[in-house]
PDB file of C-alpha atoms in Angstrom:
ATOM      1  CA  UNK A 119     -22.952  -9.366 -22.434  1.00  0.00           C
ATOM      2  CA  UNK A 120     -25.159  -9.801 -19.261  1.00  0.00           C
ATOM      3  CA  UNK A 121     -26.274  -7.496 -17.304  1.00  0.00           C
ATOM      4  CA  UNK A 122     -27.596  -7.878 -13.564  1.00  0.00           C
ATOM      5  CA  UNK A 123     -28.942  -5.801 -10.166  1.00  0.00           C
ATOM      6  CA  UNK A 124     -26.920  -6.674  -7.359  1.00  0.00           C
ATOM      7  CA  UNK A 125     -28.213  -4.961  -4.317  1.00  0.00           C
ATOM      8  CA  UNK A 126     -27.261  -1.155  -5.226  1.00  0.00           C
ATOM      9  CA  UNK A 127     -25.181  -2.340  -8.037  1.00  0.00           C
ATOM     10  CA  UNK A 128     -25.653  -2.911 -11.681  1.00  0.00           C
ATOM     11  CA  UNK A 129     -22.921  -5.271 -13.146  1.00  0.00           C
ATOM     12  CA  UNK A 130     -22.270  -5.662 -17.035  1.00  0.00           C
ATOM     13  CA  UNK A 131     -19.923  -9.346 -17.527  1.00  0.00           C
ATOM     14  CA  UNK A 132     -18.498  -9.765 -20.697  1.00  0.00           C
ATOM     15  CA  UNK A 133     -15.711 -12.778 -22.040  1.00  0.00           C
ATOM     16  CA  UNK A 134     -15.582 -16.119 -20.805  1.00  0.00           C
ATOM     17  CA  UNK A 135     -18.003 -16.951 -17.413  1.00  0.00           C
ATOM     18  CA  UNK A 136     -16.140 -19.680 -16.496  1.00  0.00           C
ATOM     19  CA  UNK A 137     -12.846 -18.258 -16.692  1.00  0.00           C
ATOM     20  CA  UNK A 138     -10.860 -16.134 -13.959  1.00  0.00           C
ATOM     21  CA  UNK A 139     -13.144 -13.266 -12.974  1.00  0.00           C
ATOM     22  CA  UNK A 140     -11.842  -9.110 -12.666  1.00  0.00           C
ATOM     23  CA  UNK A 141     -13.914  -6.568 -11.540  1.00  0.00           C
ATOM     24  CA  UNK A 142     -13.380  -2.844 -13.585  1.00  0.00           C
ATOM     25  CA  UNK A 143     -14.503  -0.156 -10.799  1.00  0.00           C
ATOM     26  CA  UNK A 144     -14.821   3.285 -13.085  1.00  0.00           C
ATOM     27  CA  UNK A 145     -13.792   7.110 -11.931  1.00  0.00           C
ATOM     28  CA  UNK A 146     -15.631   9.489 -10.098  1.00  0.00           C
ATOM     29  CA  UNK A 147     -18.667  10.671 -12.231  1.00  0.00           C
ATOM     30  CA  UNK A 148     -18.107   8.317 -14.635  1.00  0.00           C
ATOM     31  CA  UNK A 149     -20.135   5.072 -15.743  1.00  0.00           C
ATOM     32  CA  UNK A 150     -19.395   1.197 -16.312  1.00  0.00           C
ATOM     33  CA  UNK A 151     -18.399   1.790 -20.194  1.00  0.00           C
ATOM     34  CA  UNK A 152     -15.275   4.154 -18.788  1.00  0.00           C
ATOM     35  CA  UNK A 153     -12.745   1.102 -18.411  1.00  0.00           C
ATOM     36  CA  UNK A 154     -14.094  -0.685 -21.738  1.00  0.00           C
ATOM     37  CA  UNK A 155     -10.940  -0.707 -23.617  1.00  0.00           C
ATOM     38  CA  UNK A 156      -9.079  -2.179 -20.596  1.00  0.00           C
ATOM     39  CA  UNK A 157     -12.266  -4.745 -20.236  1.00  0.00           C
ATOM     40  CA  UNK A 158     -12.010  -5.839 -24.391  1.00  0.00           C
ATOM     41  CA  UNK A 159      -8.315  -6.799 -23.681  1.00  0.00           C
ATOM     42  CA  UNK A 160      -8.962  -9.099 -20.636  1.00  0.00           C
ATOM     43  CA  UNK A 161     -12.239 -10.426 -22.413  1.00  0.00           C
ATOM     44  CA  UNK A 162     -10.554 -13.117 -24.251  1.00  0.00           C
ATOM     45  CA  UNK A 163      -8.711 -14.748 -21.059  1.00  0.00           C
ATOM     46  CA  UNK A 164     -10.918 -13.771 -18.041  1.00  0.00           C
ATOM     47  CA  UNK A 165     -14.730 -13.089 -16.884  1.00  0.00           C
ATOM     48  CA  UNK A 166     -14.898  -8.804 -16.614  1.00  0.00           C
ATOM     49  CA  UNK A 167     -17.758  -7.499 -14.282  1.00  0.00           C
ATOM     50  CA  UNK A 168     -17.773  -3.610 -14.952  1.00  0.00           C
ATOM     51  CA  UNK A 169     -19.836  -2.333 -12.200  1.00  0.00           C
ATOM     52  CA  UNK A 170     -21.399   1.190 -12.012  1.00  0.00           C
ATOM     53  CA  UNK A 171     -21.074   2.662  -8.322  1.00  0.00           C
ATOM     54  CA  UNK A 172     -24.535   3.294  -6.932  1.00  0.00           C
ATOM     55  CA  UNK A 173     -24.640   7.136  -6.144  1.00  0.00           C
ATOM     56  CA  UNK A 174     -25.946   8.855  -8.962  1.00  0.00           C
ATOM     57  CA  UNK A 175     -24.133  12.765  -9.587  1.00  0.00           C
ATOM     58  CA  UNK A 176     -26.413  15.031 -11.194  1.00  0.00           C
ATOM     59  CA  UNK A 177     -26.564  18.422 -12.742  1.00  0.00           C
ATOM     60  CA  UNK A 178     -29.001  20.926 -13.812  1.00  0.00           C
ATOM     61  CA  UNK A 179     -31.242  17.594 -13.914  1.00  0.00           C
ATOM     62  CA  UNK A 180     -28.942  15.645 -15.872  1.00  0.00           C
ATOM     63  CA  UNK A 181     -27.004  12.810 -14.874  1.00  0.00           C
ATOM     64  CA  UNK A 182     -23.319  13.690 -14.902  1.00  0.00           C
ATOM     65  CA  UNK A 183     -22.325  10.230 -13.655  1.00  0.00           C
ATOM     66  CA  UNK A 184     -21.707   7.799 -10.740  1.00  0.00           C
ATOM     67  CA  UNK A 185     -19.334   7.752  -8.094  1.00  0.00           C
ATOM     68  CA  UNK A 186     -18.321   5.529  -5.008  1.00  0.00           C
ATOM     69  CA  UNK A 187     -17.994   7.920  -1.531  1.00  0.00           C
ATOM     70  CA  UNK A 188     -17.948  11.729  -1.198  1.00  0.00           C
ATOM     71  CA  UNK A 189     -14.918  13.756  -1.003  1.00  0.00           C
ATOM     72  CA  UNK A 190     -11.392  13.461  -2.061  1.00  0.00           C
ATOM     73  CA  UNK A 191      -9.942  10.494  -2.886  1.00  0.00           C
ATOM     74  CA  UNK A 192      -7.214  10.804  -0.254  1.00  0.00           C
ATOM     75  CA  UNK A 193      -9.384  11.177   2.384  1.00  0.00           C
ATOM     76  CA  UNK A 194     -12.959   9.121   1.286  1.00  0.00           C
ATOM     77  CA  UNK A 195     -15.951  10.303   3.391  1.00  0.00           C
ATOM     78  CA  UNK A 196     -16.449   7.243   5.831  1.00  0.00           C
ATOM     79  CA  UNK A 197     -20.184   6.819   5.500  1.00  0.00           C
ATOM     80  CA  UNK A 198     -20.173   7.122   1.651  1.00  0.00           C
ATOM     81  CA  UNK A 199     -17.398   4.716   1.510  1.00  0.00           C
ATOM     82  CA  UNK A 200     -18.707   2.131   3.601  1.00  0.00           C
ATOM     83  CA  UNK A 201     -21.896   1.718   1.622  1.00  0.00           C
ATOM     84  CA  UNK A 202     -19.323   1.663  -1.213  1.00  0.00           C
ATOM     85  CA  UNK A 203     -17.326  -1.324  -0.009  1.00  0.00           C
ATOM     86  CA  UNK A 204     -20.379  -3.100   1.520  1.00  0.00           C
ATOM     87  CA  UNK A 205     -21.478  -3.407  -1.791  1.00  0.00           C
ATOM     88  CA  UNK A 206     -18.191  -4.658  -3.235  1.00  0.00           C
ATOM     89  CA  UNK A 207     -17.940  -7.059  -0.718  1.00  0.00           C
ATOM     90  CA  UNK A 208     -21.401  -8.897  -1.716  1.00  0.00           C
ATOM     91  CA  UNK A 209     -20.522  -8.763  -5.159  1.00  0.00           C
ATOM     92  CA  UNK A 210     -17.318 -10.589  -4.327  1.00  0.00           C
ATOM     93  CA  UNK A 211     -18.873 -12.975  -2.235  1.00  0.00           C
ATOM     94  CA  UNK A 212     -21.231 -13.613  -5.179  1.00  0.00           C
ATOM     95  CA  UNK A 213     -18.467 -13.917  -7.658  1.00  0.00           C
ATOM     96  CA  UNK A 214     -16.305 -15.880  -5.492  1.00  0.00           C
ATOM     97  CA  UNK A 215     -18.943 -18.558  -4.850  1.00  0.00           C
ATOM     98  CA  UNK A 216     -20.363 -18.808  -8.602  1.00  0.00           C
ATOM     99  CA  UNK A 217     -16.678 -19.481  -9.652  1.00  0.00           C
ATOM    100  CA  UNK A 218     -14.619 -21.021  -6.558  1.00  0.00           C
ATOM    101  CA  UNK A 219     -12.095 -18.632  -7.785  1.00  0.00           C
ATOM    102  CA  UNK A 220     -10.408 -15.524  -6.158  1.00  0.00           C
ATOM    103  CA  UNK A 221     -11.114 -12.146  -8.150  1.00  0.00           C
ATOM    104  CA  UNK A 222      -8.575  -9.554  -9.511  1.00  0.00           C
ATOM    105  CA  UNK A 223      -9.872  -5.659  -8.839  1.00  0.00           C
ATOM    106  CA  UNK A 224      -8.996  -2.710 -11.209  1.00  0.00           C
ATOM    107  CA  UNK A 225      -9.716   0.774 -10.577  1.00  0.00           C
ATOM    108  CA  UNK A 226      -9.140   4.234 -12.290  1.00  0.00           C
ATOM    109  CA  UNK A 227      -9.147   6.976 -10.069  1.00  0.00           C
ATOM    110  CA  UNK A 228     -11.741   6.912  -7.239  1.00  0.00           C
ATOM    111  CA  UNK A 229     -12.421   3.396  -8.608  1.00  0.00           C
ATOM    112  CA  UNK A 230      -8.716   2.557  -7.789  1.00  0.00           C
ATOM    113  CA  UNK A 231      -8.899   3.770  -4.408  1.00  0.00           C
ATOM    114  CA  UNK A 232     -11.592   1.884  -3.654  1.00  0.00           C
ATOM    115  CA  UNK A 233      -9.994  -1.162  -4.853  1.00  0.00           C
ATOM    116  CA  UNK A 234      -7.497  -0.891  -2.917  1.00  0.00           C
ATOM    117  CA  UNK A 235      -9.070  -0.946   0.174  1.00  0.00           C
ATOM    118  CA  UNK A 236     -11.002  -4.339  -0.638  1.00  0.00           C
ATOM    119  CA  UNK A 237      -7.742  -5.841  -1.927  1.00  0.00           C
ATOM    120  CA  UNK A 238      -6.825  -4.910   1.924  1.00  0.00           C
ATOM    121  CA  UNK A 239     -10.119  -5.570   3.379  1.00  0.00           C
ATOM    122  CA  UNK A 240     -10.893  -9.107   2.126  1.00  0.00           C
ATOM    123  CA  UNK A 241      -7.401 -10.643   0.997  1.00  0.00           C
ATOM    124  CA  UNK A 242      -9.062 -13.903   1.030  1.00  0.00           C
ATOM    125  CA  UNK A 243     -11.472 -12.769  -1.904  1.00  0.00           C
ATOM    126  CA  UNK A 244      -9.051 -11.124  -3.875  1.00  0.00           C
ATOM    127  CA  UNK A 245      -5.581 -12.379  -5.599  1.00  0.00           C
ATOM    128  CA  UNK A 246      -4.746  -8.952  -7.037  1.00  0.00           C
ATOM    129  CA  UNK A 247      -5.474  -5.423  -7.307  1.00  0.00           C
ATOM    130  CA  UNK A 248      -4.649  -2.805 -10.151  1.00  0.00           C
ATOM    131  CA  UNK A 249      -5.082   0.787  -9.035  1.00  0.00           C
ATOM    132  CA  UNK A 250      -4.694   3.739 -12.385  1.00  0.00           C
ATOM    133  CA  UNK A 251      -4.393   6.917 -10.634  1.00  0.00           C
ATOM    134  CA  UNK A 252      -6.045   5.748  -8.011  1.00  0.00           C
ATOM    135  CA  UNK A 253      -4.073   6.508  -4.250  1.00  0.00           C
ATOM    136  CA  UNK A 254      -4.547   4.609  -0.997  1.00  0.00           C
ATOM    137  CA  UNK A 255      -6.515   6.674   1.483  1.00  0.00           C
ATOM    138  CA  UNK A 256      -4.897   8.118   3.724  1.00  0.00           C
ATOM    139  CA  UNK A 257      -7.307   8.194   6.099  1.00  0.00           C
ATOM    140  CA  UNK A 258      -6.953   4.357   6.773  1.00  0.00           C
ATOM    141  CA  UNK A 259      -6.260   5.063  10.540  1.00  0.00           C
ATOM    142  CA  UNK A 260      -9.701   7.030  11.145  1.00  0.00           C
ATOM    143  CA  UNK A 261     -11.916   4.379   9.722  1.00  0.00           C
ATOM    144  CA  UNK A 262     -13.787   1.982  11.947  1.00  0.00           C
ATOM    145  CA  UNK A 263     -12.424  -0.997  10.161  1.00  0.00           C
ATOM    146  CA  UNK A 264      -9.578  -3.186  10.976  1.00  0.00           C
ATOM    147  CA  UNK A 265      -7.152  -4.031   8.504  1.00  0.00           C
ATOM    148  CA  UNK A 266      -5.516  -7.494   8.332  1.00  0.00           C
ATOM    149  CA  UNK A 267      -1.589  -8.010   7.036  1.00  0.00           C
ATOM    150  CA  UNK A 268      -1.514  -7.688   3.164  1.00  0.00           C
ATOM    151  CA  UNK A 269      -0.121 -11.048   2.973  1.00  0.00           C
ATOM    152  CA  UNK A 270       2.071 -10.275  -0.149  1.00  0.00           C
ATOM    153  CA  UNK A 271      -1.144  -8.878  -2.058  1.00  0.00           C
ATOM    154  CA  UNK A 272      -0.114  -8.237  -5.857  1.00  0.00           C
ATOM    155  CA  UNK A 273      -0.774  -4.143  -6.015  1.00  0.00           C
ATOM    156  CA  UNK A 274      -0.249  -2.905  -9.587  1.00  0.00           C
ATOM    157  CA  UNK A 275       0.109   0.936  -9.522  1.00  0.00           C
ATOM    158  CA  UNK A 276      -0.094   2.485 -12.750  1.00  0.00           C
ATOM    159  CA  UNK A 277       0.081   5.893 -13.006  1.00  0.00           C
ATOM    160  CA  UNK A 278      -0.912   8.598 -15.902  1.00  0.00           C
ATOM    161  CA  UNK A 279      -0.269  12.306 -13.671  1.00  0.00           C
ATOM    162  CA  UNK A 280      -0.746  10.868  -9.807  1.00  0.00           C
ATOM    163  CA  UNK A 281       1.883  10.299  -7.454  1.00  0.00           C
ATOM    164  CA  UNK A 282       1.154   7.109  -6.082  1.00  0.00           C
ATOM    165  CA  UNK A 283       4.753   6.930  -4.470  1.00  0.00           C
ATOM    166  CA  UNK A 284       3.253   7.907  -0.718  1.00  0.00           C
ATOM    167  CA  UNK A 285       0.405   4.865  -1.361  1.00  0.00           C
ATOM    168  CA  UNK A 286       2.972   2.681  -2.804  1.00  0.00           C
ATOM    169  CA  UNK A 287       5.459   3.209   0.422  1.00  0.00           C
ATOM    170  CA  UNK A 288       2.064   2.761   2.575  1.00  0.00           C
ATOM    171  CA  UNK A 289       0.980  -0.569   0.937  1.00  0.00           C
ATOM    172  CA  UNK A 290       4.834  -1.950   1.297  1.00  0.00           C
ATOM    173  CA  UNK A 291       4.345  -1.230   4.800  1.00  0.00           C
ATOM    174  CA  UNK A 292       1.361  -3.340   5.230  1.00  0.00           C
ATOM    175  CA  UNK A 293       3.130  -6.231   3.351  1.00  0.00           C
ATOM    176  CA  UNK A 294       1.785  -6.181  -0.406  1.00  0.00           C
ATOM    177  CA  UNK A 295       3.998  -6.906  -2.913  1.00  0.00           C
ATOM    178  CA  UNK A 296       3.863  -3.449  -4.775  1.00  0.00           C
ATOM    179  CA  UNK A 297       4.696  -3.000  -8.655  1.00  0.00           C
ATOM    180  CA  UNK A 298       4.749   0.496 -10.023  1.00  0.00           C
ATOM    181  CA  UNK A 299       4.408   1.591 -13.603  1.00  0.00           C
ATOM    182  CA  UNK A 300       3.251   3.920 -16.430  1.00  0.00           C
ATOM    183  CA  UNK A 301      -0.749   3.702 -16.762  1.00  0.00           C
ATOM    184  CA  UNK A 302      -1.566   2.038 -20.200  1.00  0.00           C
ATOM    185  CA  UNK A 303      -4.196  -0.832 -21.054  1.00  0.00           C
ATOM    186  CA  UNK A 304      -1.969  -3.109 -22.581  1.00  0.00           C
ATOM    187  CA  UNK A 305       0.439  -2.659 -19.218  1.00  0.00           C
ATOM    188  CA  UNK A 306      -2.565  -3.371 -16.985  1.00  0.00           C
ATOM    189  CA  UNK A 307      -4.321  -6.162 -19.050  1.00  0.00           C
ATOM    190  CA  UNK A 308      -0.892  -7.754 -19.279  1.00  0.00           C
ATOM    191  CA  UNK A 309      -0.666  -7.159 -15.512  1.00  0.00           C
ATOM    192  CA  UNK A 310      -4.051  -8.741 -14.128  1.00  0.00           C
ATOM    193  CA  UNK A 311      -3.386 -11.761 -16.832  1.00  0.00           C
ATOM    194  CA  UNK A 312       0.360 -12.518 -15.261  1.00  0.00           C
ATOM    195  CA  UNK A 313      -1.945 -13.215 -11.319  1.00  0.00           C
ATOM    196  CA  UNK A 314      -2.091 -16.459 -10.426  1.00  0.00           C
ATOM    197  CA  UNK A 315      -5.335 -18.034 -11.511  1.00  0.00           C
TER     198      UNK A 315
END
């Protein structure tokens, strides 16, 4: 395992470097280790950068975990976020040149939802995005940002309690080719490792 400072972001890669990379974007007030079982399954066949979201959460002088952007996740604070996905987007960059490869995104929760809206933002970095619990915001049209077509954009939604039915009707729209189905490691890993390489 290496681990490495990018800009606001700490990274932990694990499995083969030269091999198809994913990035593993945890929950709100969670850390890196939360998507580890999901992370020892794709090990074997791809690169997995776990990244821990720079703002820090803390209570009664503890820290209680990290998170990507304030409020919900259905409607992501815009200033929060965009430092979020700023620093996605150099990470990408990074991993795309080291490897010459596009990179697969996977998300719980928050995580999720923030995946999402790279998968959207830079389609040419990314060949597929896996979002567990995680909606679409739906707050797209009040961000300063615009959105290019989806281009058919593999968008796994796995679900344990959400309904992701409004964000999968939402990404349809925009032209990614949505799957839907129960949350599970095995269904994910499977998932990411069926994206074209």
């Amino acid at each position: 395992m290496s681990v490495r400072t990018k800009g606001a972001l700490i990274t932990w890669t694990t499995g083969d470097r030269a091999a198809a990379p994913v990035v593993l974007l945890h929950d709100r007030y969670r850390d890196h280790d939360a998507n580890d079982a999901l992370g020892a399954r794709l090990a074997p066949t791809h690169r997995v950068v776990s990244v821990r979201g720079a703002r820090t959460q803390m209570e009664m002088g503890l820290i209680k975990g990290y998170y990507w952007h304030l409020g919900p996740l259905a409607e992501p604070e815009l200033s929060t976020l965009g430092d979020a996905l700023s620093h996605l987007e150099l990470l990408l960059i990074e991993l795309n040149r080291e490897t010459g490869r596009r990179i697969a995104i996977a998300g719980t929760g928050e995580g999720g939802s923030v995946a999402l809206l790279i998968g959207l933002l830079w389609r040419e970095l990314v060949v597929g995005v896996a979002s567990i619990d995680g909606p679409l915001a739906g707050n797209i049209g009040d961000m300063p940002i615009t959105l290019p077509p989806a281009d058919g954009l593999p968008v796994l939604l796995a679900t344990r309690d959400a309904d992701l039915a409004p964000s999968a009707a939402a990404l349809a729209a925009r032209g990614a080719s949505v799957t839907t189905r129960p949350a599970g490691d095995d269904a994910v890993a499977d998932w990411i490792r069926g994206l074209p390489v």
